[in-house]
Amino acid sequence: MTEAPYPRPASGWTVVILLLVAYIVAVMDRQILSLLVQPIRHDLGITDTQVSLLHGFAFVITFTVLGVFFGRVADRGNRRNLIVIGMIVWCFATVACGLARNFTELFAARMAVGVGEAALSPAAYSLIADYFAPEKRGRAMGVYTMATFMGSGVAMIAGALAILSTMGASEVAVPLLGMMPSWKAAFIVVGLPGLLVAAALAFIREPVRRERAKELAGSSTLSFARDNFRILSVMILGLACNALASFSLITWTPTVFIRLFEWPASSIGVAYGLILAGPGALGILFAGWLADRMAKVGGPGPLKLASYALAGVIPLSLWVGLAISPGISIAALIGCSFLLAMPTGLAPLAIYQITPNEHRGQLIAAYLLAATLAGLGLGPTIVAGTKDLLFGDDLKIGLALALVTTLAAIAGFALLSLASRMTAPAASK
C-alpha cells in the first residue's frame, strides 16, 4: 500500500507558524518571571531561593509529571485538540499568577501553568514530523523550536518596557480588576492573548501518521526505550546539561546586570531580550538548516553538531558572570545564546532519527522532562544555592552563574560526543 503524499508545503508552514506563535506565548508565560524577581521579592517578602522555586520547581513538578502522559496521548490521540486544551489551561493559569496574593498562591498558579504547557511540544513535534519529509524537517522543527529563545526575548522586552520601568513601585489600572501592582498586571497582559492563538489552532488538520514501526505486535514505548536505553539516556542527559546552562543564564543574567553593573531592569530586559530573540533564535534556525544540509551530503549528524556547539560555549560562558565590564559580558552572552540554541533545535531531530512514529511523543516528552528538570527545575536553584552556600553574598551571583553554566557546558559536550558515537550505528540501520 502506497503511503499518502506529504501535505502541501503551504499547509505545513501555516501549521508551523501557528505552533511557533503558540510556543512563543508558552515561553513568555513561563519566563516573564525572570524580570519580575525584584518587585516580587519586595511585595511578597521572599528570598532568591523561593523565587527560584517559583521559576523552576513549581512549574516543573507538573510539567514533568504530566509530560509523558500527554506524550502518550499525542502518540495515539488527536494532537490538535490536545494542544488547544492545554493552551487554554496555561493561559488562564498565567492570569491566575497575576491574581496571587502570597507565595503559596503564586506557587499553585505556576503549577497550573506547567499542567497546560506539558501538552504542547510532544504533540507539536509529532505534527510537524508528519507534515514534512525527513530532508525538510530540520528547518521546520527549527522554526518551531526557536520560540524557546524568541519567547524569552519577547517576555523580557515586554516586561522591561511595560512593567519594570517602574520597578514594581507603581500600580496600573486593569479593566474589571481595578488597580494592582505592575508586576501582577504583567502576568495578565501576557496570559490573555494566547486564547486567540488557541482559537486559531482549533482549525488546523491532523495529518496522516508516518514512519511507523515495522513490527507493531508487542511494540511499546517502554520496550523500545529499554532496547535503546544506553543511547537514549546518554543523549537525553547531554541535552539536559545544555538546558541547565541555557535556563540558568535566562533566569539569572538580568539579576547579574542589576546587581553587579547597576543597570536598570528595563535596560537589561531590552538588551537581553533582543539577544534571545535575535542571535538565540538565529542559532536554532542555523542548526536546522545545517542539519538538513548535512543530511543531504552525509555530513555530521545532529548530535555531533550539538556537541560542537557546546564546545564553543565552554570558553564563553565564564565571561557572562565574571566580565569586568558590561560590554564584555554582553558579547559573551551573544555568543552563548547563539551556541546554546543549536542543541535545543537539534534535539528533536536527534531523537526522531532513531524513534518510530508511535513512540515519538513519549520520547520527546521524556527529553522535555529531563531538560525541564535540569533547566527550569535545577538550574535556577543550583545557581541561587551556589551563591547562598558557597559565597553568601548577593554580589557573587555572577560568579555562581559562571561556575554552574561552564560546568554544565563541559558535561553536555562530553555526553553528546559520546552519544554521537553510540547513535551513528543505530541511525544507519
Coordinates of C-alpha atoms in Angstrom, one line a residue:
M1 CA 0.0 0.0 0.0
T2 CA 1.4 3.4 -1.1
E3 CA 1.7 6.0 1.6
A4 CA -0.2 9.2 1.1
P5 CA 1.9 12.1 0.0
Y6 CA 3.0 14.7 2.5
P7 CA 0.7 17.8 2.7
R8 CA 1.4 20.8 0.5
P9 CA 4.3 23.0 1.8
A10 CA 1.9 25.9 2.3
S11 CA -0.2 23.9 4.7
G12 CA 2.8 22.6 6.6
W13 CA 4.3 26.0 7.0
T14 CA 1.0 27.5 8.1
V15 CA 0.8 24.9 10.9
V16 CA 4.5 25.5 11.8
I17 CA 3.9 29.3 12.2
L18 CA 0.8 28.8 14.3
L19 CA 2.7 26.4 16.5
L20 CA 5.6 28.8 16.7
V21 CA 3.3 31.6 17.9
A22 CA 1.8 29.2 20.5
Y23 CA 5.2 28.2 21.7
I24 CA 6.3 31.9 22.0
V25 CA 3.2 32.5 24.1
A26 CA 4.1 29.5 26.3
V27 CA 7.7 30.6 26.8
M28 CA 6.6 34.2 27.5
D29 CA 4.1 33.0 30.1
R30 CA 6.8 30.7 31.6
Q31 CA 9.7 33.2 31.5
I32 CA 8.1 36.6 32.4
L33 CA 9.0 35.8 36.0
S34 CA 12.8 36.3 35.1
L35 CA 12.4 40.1 35.1
L36 CA 10.0 40.3 37.9
V37 CA 12.4 39.0 40.6
Q38 CA 12.9 42.3 42.4
P39 CA 9.3 43.5 42.6
I40 CA 8.0 40.1 43.6
R41 CA 10.7 39.7 46.3
H42 CA 9.7 43.2 47.6
D43 CA 5.9 42.7 47.6
L44 CA 5.8 39.1 48.8
G45 CA 8.8 39.3 51.1
I46 CA 10.5 36.2 49.8
T47 CA 14.1 35.1 49.1
D48 CA 16.1 34.4 46.0
T49 CA 15.8 30.7 46.7
Q50 CA 12.0 31.0 46.9
V51 CA 12.0 32.9 43.7
S52 CA 14.0 30.1 42.1
L53 CA 11.4 27.6 43.3
L54 CA 8.6 29.7 41.7
H55 CA 10.5 29.9 38.5
G56 CA 11.6 26.3 38.4
F57 CA 10.2 23.7 40.7
A58 CA 6.6 25.0 40.8
F59 CA 6.4 24.8 37.0
V60 CA 8.5 21.6 36.6
I61 CA 6.6 19.5 39.1
T62 CA 3.5 19.3 37.0
F63 CA 5.2 19.8 33.6
T64 CA 7.3 16.7 34.1
V65 CA 4.7 14.5 35.8
L66 CA 2.2 15.1 33.1
G67 CA 4.5 15.4 30.1
V68 CA 5.0 11.7 29.5
F69 CA 1.2 11.1 29.9
F70 CA 0.5 13.8 27.3
G71 CA 3.2 12.3 25.1
R72 CA 1.2 9.0 25.1
V73 CA -1.9 10.9 24.2
A74 CA -0.1 12.6 21.4
D75 CA 1.1 9.2 20.0
R76 CA -2.4 7.8 20.0
G77 CA -5.0 10.7 20.1
N78 CA -5.9 13.9 18.4
R79 CA -2.8 16.1 18.7
R80 CA -4.5 19.4 17.7
N81 CA -7.2 19.1 20.4
L82 CA -4.5 18.3 23.0
I83 CA -2.6 21.5 22.1
V84 CA -5.8 23.6 22.2
I85 CA -7.0 22.4 25.6
G86 CA -3.5 22.7 27.1
M87 CA -3.2 26.2 25.8
I88 CA -6.4 27.3 27.3
V89 CA -5.3 25.9 30.7
W90 CA -1.9 27.6 30.8
C91 CA -3.2 31.0 29.6
F92 CA -5.8 31.1 32.4
A93 CA -3.2 29.9 34.9
T94 CA -0.8 32.7 33.9
V95 CA -3.6 35.2 34.6
A96 CA -4.1 33.5 38.0
C97 CA -0.4 34.3 38.7
G98 CA -1.3 37.9 38.5
L99 CA -4.1 37.4 41.0
A100 CA -2.0 35.6 43.5
R101 CA -1.7 37.3 47.0
N102 CA 1.1 35.4 48.5
F103 CA 3.9 32.8 47.8
T104 CA 1.6 29.8 48.2
E105 CA -1.0 31.1 45.7
L106 CA 1.7 32.1 43.2
F107 CA 3.3 28.6 43.6
A108 CA 0.0 26.9 42.9
A109 CA -0.7 29.1 39.8
R110 CA 2.8 28.3 38.4
M111 CA 2.0 24.6 38.9
A112 CA -1.1 25.1 36.8
V113 CA 0.9 26.8 34.0
G114 CA 3.0 23.6 33.9
V115 CA -0.1 21.4 33.5
G116 CA -1.1 23.2 30.3
E117 CA 2.3 23.6 28.8
A118 CA 3.1 20.0 29.2
A119 CA 0.7 19.2 26.3
L120 CA 2.3 21.4 23.7
S121 CA 5.7 20.2 22.5
P122 CA 5.1 16.4 22.4
A123 CA 2.1 17.0 20.1
A124 CA 3.6 19.8 18.1
Y125 CA 6.8 18.0 17.2
S126 CA 4.8 14.9 16.2
L127 CA 2.5 17.1 14.0
I128 CA 5.5 18.7 12.3
A129 CA 7.2 15.4 11.6
D130 CA 4.0 14.2 9.7
Y131 CA 3.8 17.5 7.7
F132 CA 7.4 17.4 6.4
A133 CA 9.6 14.8 4.8
P134 CA 12.8 14.0 6.7
E135 CA 15.1 16.0 4.5
K136 CA 13.0 19.1 5.1
R137 CA 12.1 18.5 8.7
G138 CA 15.2 20.2 10.3
R139 CA 14.2 23.7 9.1
A140 CA 10.5 23.2 10.1
M141 CA 11.4 22.0 13.6
G142 CA 14.0 24.7 13.9
V143 CA 11.4 27.4 13.2
Y144 CA 9.1 26.0 15.8
T145 CA 11.9 25.4 18.4
M146 CA 13.3 29.0 18.0
A147 CA 10.3 30.1 20.1
T148 CA 12.2 28.9 23.1
F149 CA 14.5 31.9 22.6
M150 CA 12.1 34.3 20.9
G151 CA 9.5 33.8 23.6
S152 CA 12.1 34.5 26.4
G153 CA 13.3 37.6 24.5
V154 CA 9.8 39.0 23.9
A155 CA 8.9 38.3 27.5
M156 CA 11.9 40.3 28.7
I157 CA 11.4 43.2 26.4
A158 CA 7.7 43.4 27.2
G159 CA 8.3 43.2 30.9
A160 CA 11.1 45.7 30.7
L161 CA 9.2 48.3 28.7
A162 CA 5.7 47.9 30.0
I163 CA 6.3 46.9 33.6
L164 CA 9.8 47.1 35.0
S165 CA 10.5 50.7 34.1
T166 CA 8.6 51.4 37.4
M167 CA 10.5 48.5 39.3
G168 CA 7.1 47.4 40.6
A169 CA 6.6 50.5 42.7
S170 CA 3.6 51.9 40.9
E171 CA 0.1 50.4 40.3
V172 CA -1.7 50.2 37.0
A173 CA -5.4 50.1 36.2
V174 CA -6.6 46.7 34.8
P175 CA -10.1 46.6 33.3
L176 CA -12.6 44.8 35.6
L177 CA -9.9 44.3 38.3
G178 CA -9.0 47.9 39.2
M179 CA -5.6 49.0 40.4
M180 CA -2.9 46.4 41.0
P181 CA 1.0 46.3 41.2
S182 CA 2.5 46.4 37.7
W183 CA 4.2 43.0 38.1
K184 CA 0.8 41.4 38.6
A185 CA -0.6 43.2 35.6
A186 CA 2.4 41.7 33.6
F187 CA 1.1 38.2 34.1
I188 CA -2.4 39.2 32.9
V189 CA -1.1 41.0 29.9
V190 CA 1.0 38.1 28.6
G191 CA -1.6 35.4 29.6
L192 CA -4.8 36.5 27.8
P193 CA -3.6 36.9 24.2
G194 CA -2.8 33.2 24.0
L195 CA -6.5 32.4 23.9
L196 CA -6.7 33.9 20.4
V197 CA -3.9 31.6 19.3
A198 CA -5.7 28.6 20.8
A199 CA -8.8 29.5 18.7
A200 CA -6.8 29.7 15.5
L201 CA -5.1 26.3 16.2
A202 CA -8.6 24.7 16.5
F203 CA -8.9 24.9 12.7
I204 CA -5.7 23.0 11.7
R205 CA -6.0 19.4 10.4
E206 CA -4.5 16.2 11.7
P207 CA -2.0 14.8 9.2
V208 CA -1.5 11.1 8.3
R209 CA 0.9 9.4 10.8
R210 CA 4.1 8.3 9.1
E211 CA 7.3 6.3 9.7
R212 CA 5.5 3.8 11.9
A213 CA 7.3 0.8 13.4
K214 CA 7.5 -2.2 11.1
E215 CA 6.7 -4.6 13.9
L216 CA 3.6 -3.4 15.8
A217 CA 2.8 -6.6 17.6
G218 CA 4.0 -6.3 21.1
S219 CA 5.6 -3.0 20.4
S220 CA 5.5 -0.5 23.2
T221 CA 7.4 2.7 24.1
L222 CA 8.7 1.0 27.2
S223 CA 10.2 -1.9 25.3
F224 CA 11.7 0.4 22.7
A225 CA 13.3 2.6 25.4
R226 CA 14.6 -0.5 27.2
D227 CA 16.2 -1.8 24.0
N228 CA 17.8 1.6 23.3
F229 CA 18.4 2.7 26.9
R230 CA 22.1 3.4 26.6
I231 CA 21.8 5.6 23.5
L232 CA 18.7 7.4 24.8
S233 CA 19.9 8.0 28.3
V234 CA 23.3 9.5 27.3
M235 CA 21.7 11.6 24.6
I236 CA 19.0 13.0 26.8
L237 CA 21.4 13.7 29.7
G238 CA 23.7 15.6 27.4
L239 CA 20.7 17.7 26.1
A240 CA 19.6 18.2 29.7
C241 CA 23.0 19.7 30.5
N242 CA 22.5 22.2 27.6
A243 CA 19.1 23.1 29.0
L244 CA 20.6 23.6 32.5
A245 CA 23.2 26.1 31.2
S246 CA 20.7 27.9 29.0
F247 CA 18.0 28.4 31.6
S248 CA 20.5 29.3 34.3
L249 CA 21.6 32.2 32.0
I250 CA 18.0 33.2 31.1
T251 CA 16.9 33.2 34.8
W252 CA 19.8 35.0 36.5
T253 CA 21.5 37.1 33.8
P254 CA 19.1 40.1 34.4
T255 CA 19.8 39.9 38.1
V256 CA 23.6 39.9 37.5
F257 CA 23.4 43.1 35.5
I258 CA 21.1 44.7 38.0
R259 CA 23.3 43.9 41.0
L260 CA 26.9 44.0 39.5
F261 CA 26.6 46.6 36.9
E262 CA 23.7 48.6 38.4
W263 CA 21.8 48.5 35.2
P264 CA 18.1 49.4 35.4
A265 CA 15.9 46.3 34.9
S266 CA 14.4 47.9 31.8
S267 CA 17.8 48.3 30.2
I268 CA 19.0 44.7 30.7
G269 CA 15.5 43.4 29.8
V270 CA 15.6 45.1 26.4
A271 CA 19.2 44.2 25.8
Y272 CA 18.9 40.5 26.7
G273 CA 15.5 40.2 25.1
L274 CA 17.0 41.3 21.8
I275 CA 19.8 38.9 22.2
L276 CA 17.5 36.0 22.9
A277 CA 15.1 36.9 20.1
G278 CA 17.9 37.7 17.7
P279 CA 21.1 35.6 18.0
G280 CA 19.3 33.0 20.1
A281 CA 16.6 32.4 17.5
L282 CA 19.1 32.5 14.7
G283 CA 21.1 29.8 16.4
I284 CA 18.2 27.4 16.2
L285 CA 17.4 28.3 12.6
F286 CA 21.1 27.8 11.6
A287 CA 21.1 24.5 13.4
G288 CA 18.0 23.3 11.4
W289 CA 19.4 24.5 8.1
L290 CA 22.8 22.9 8.8
A291 CA 21.2 19.6 9.9
D292 CA 19.2 19.4 6.6
R293 CA 22.3 20.3 4.6
M294 CA 24.4 17.6 6.4
A295 CA 21.6 15.1 5.8
K296 CA 21.9 15.6 2.1
V297 CA 25.7 15.4 1.8
G298 CA 26.3 12.8 4.5
G299 CA 28.0 15.1 7.0
P300 CA 27.9 15.1 10.8
G301 CA 24.6 14.2 12.4
P302 CA 22.5 16.3 14.8
L303 CA 24.3 15.1 18.0
K304 CA 27.8 15.7 16.6
L305 CA 26.7 19.3 15.6
A306 CA 25.2 19.8 19.0
S307 CA 28.5 18.7 20.7
Y308 CA 30.4 21.2 18.5
A309 CA 28.1 24.0 19.7
L310 CA 28.6 23.2 23.4
A311 CA 32.4 23.1 22.8
G312 CA 32.1 26.7 21.8
V313 CA 30.1 27.6 24.9
I314 CA 32.7 26.4 27.3
P315 CA 35.2 29.3 26.9
L316 CA 32.5 31.9 26.6
S317 CA 30.1 31.1 29.5
L318 CA 32.6 32.2 32.2
W319 CA 32.7 35.7 30.8
V320 CA 29.0 36.3 31.2
G321 CA 29.2 36.5 35.0
L322 CA 32.9 37.2 35.6
A323 CA 33.4 40.0 33.0
I324 CA 34.9 43.2 34.3
S325 CA 32.6 45.3 32.1
P326 CA 29.0 45.0 30.8
G327 CA 30.3 45.2 27.2
I328 CA 32.4 42.1 27.6
S329 CA 29.6 40.3 29.3
I330 CA 27.1 41.2 26.6
A331 CA 29.5 40.0 23.9
A332 CA 29.9 36.6 25.7
L333 CA 26.1 36.5 26.2
I334 CA 25.5 36.9 22.4
G335 CA 27.9 34.0 21.7
C336 CA 26.5 31.8 24.4
S337 CA 22.9 32.4 23.3
F338 CA 23.6 31.5 19.7
L339 CA 25.6 28.4 20.5
L340 CA 23.2 27.1 23.3
A341 CA 20.3 27.5 20.9
M342 CA 21.8 25.0 18.5
P343 CA 21.4 21.8 20.6
T344 CA 17.9 22.9 21.5
G345 CA 17.0 23.0 17.9
L346 CA 18.8 19.7 17.0
A347 CA 17.3 17.7 19.9
P348 CA 14.1 16.5 18.3
L349 CA 15.9 15.7 15.1
A350 CA 18.4 13.5 17.0
I351 CA 15.6 11.7 18.9
Y352 CA 13.4 11.2 15.7
Q353 CA 16.4 9.8 13.9
I354 CA 16.1 6.6 15.9
T355 CA 12.5 6.6 17.0
P356 CA 9.4 5.3 15.1
N357 CA 6.3 7.4 14.9
E358 CA 4.2 5.6 17.6
H359 CA 6.9 6.3 20.2
R360 CA 7.9 9.9 19.3
G361 CA 5.5 11.8 21.5
Q362 CA 6.6 9.9 24.6
L363 CA 10.3 10.0 23.8
I364 CA 10.1 13.8 23.2
A365 CA 8.2 14.1 26.5
A366 CA 10.9 12.1 28.2
Y367 CA 13.5 14.5 26.8
L368 CA 11.5 17.5 27.8
L369 CA 11.1 16.0 31.2
A370 CA 14.8 15.7 31.7
A371 CA 15.6 19.1 30.1
T372 CA 12.9 20.9 32.1
L373 CA 14.0 19.2 35.4
A374 CA 17.6 20.2 34.7
G375 CA 16.9 23.6 33.1
L376 CA 14.0 25.1 35.0
G377 CA 14.0 22.8 38.0
L378 CA 17.6 22.5 38.9
G379 CA 19.4 25.3 37.0
P380 CA 17.9 28.4 38.7
T381 CA 18.1 26.8 42.2
I382 CA 21.6 25.5 41.8
V383 CA 22.8 29.0 40.9
A384 CA 21.0 30.5 43.8
G385 CA 22.1 27.7 46.1
T386 CA 25.8 28.1 45.0
K387 CA 25.6 31.8 45.7
D388 CA 24.0 31.3 49.1
L389 CA 26.0 28.3 50.3
L390 CA 29.5 28.9 48.9
F391 CA 29.7 32.7 48.8
G392 CA 26.9 34.1 50.9
D393 CA 26.9 37.4 49.1
D394 CA 24.3 38.8 46.7
L395 CA 27.1 40.4 44.6
K396 CA 28.6 36.9 43.9
I397 CA 25.6 35.9 41.8
G398 CA 27.7 36.4 38.7
L399 CA 30.5 34.0 40.0
A400 CA 27.8 31.4 40.8
L401 CA 26.3 31.7 37.4
A402 CA 29.6 31.4 35.6
L403 CA 30.6 28.3 37.6
V404 CA 27.3 26.5 37.0
T405 CA 26.9 27.3 33.3
T406 CA 30.5 26.4 32.4
L407 CA 30.4 23.0 34.2
A408 CA 27.1 22.2 32.6
A409 CA 28.5 23.0 29.1
I410 CA 31.6 20.7 29.8
A411 CA 29.3 17.9 30.9
G412 CA 27.0 18.4 27.9
F413 CA 29.8 18.4 25.4
A414 CA 31.2 15.1 26.8
L415 CA 27.9 13.4 26.9
L416 CA 26.7 14.5 23.4
S417 CA 30.1 13.5 21.9
L418 CA 29.7 10.0 23.4
A419 CA 26.0 9.8 22.3
S420 CA 27.1 10.8 18.7
R421 CA 29.4 7.8 18.6
M422 CA 26.8 5.5 20.1
T423 CA 24.0 6.7 17.8
A424 CA 25.7 6.5 14.5
P425 CA 25.3 2.7 14.1
A426 CA 21.7 2.9 15.2
A427 CA 20.9 5.7 12.8
S428 CA 22.5 3.8 9.9
K429 CA 20.4 0.7 10.3

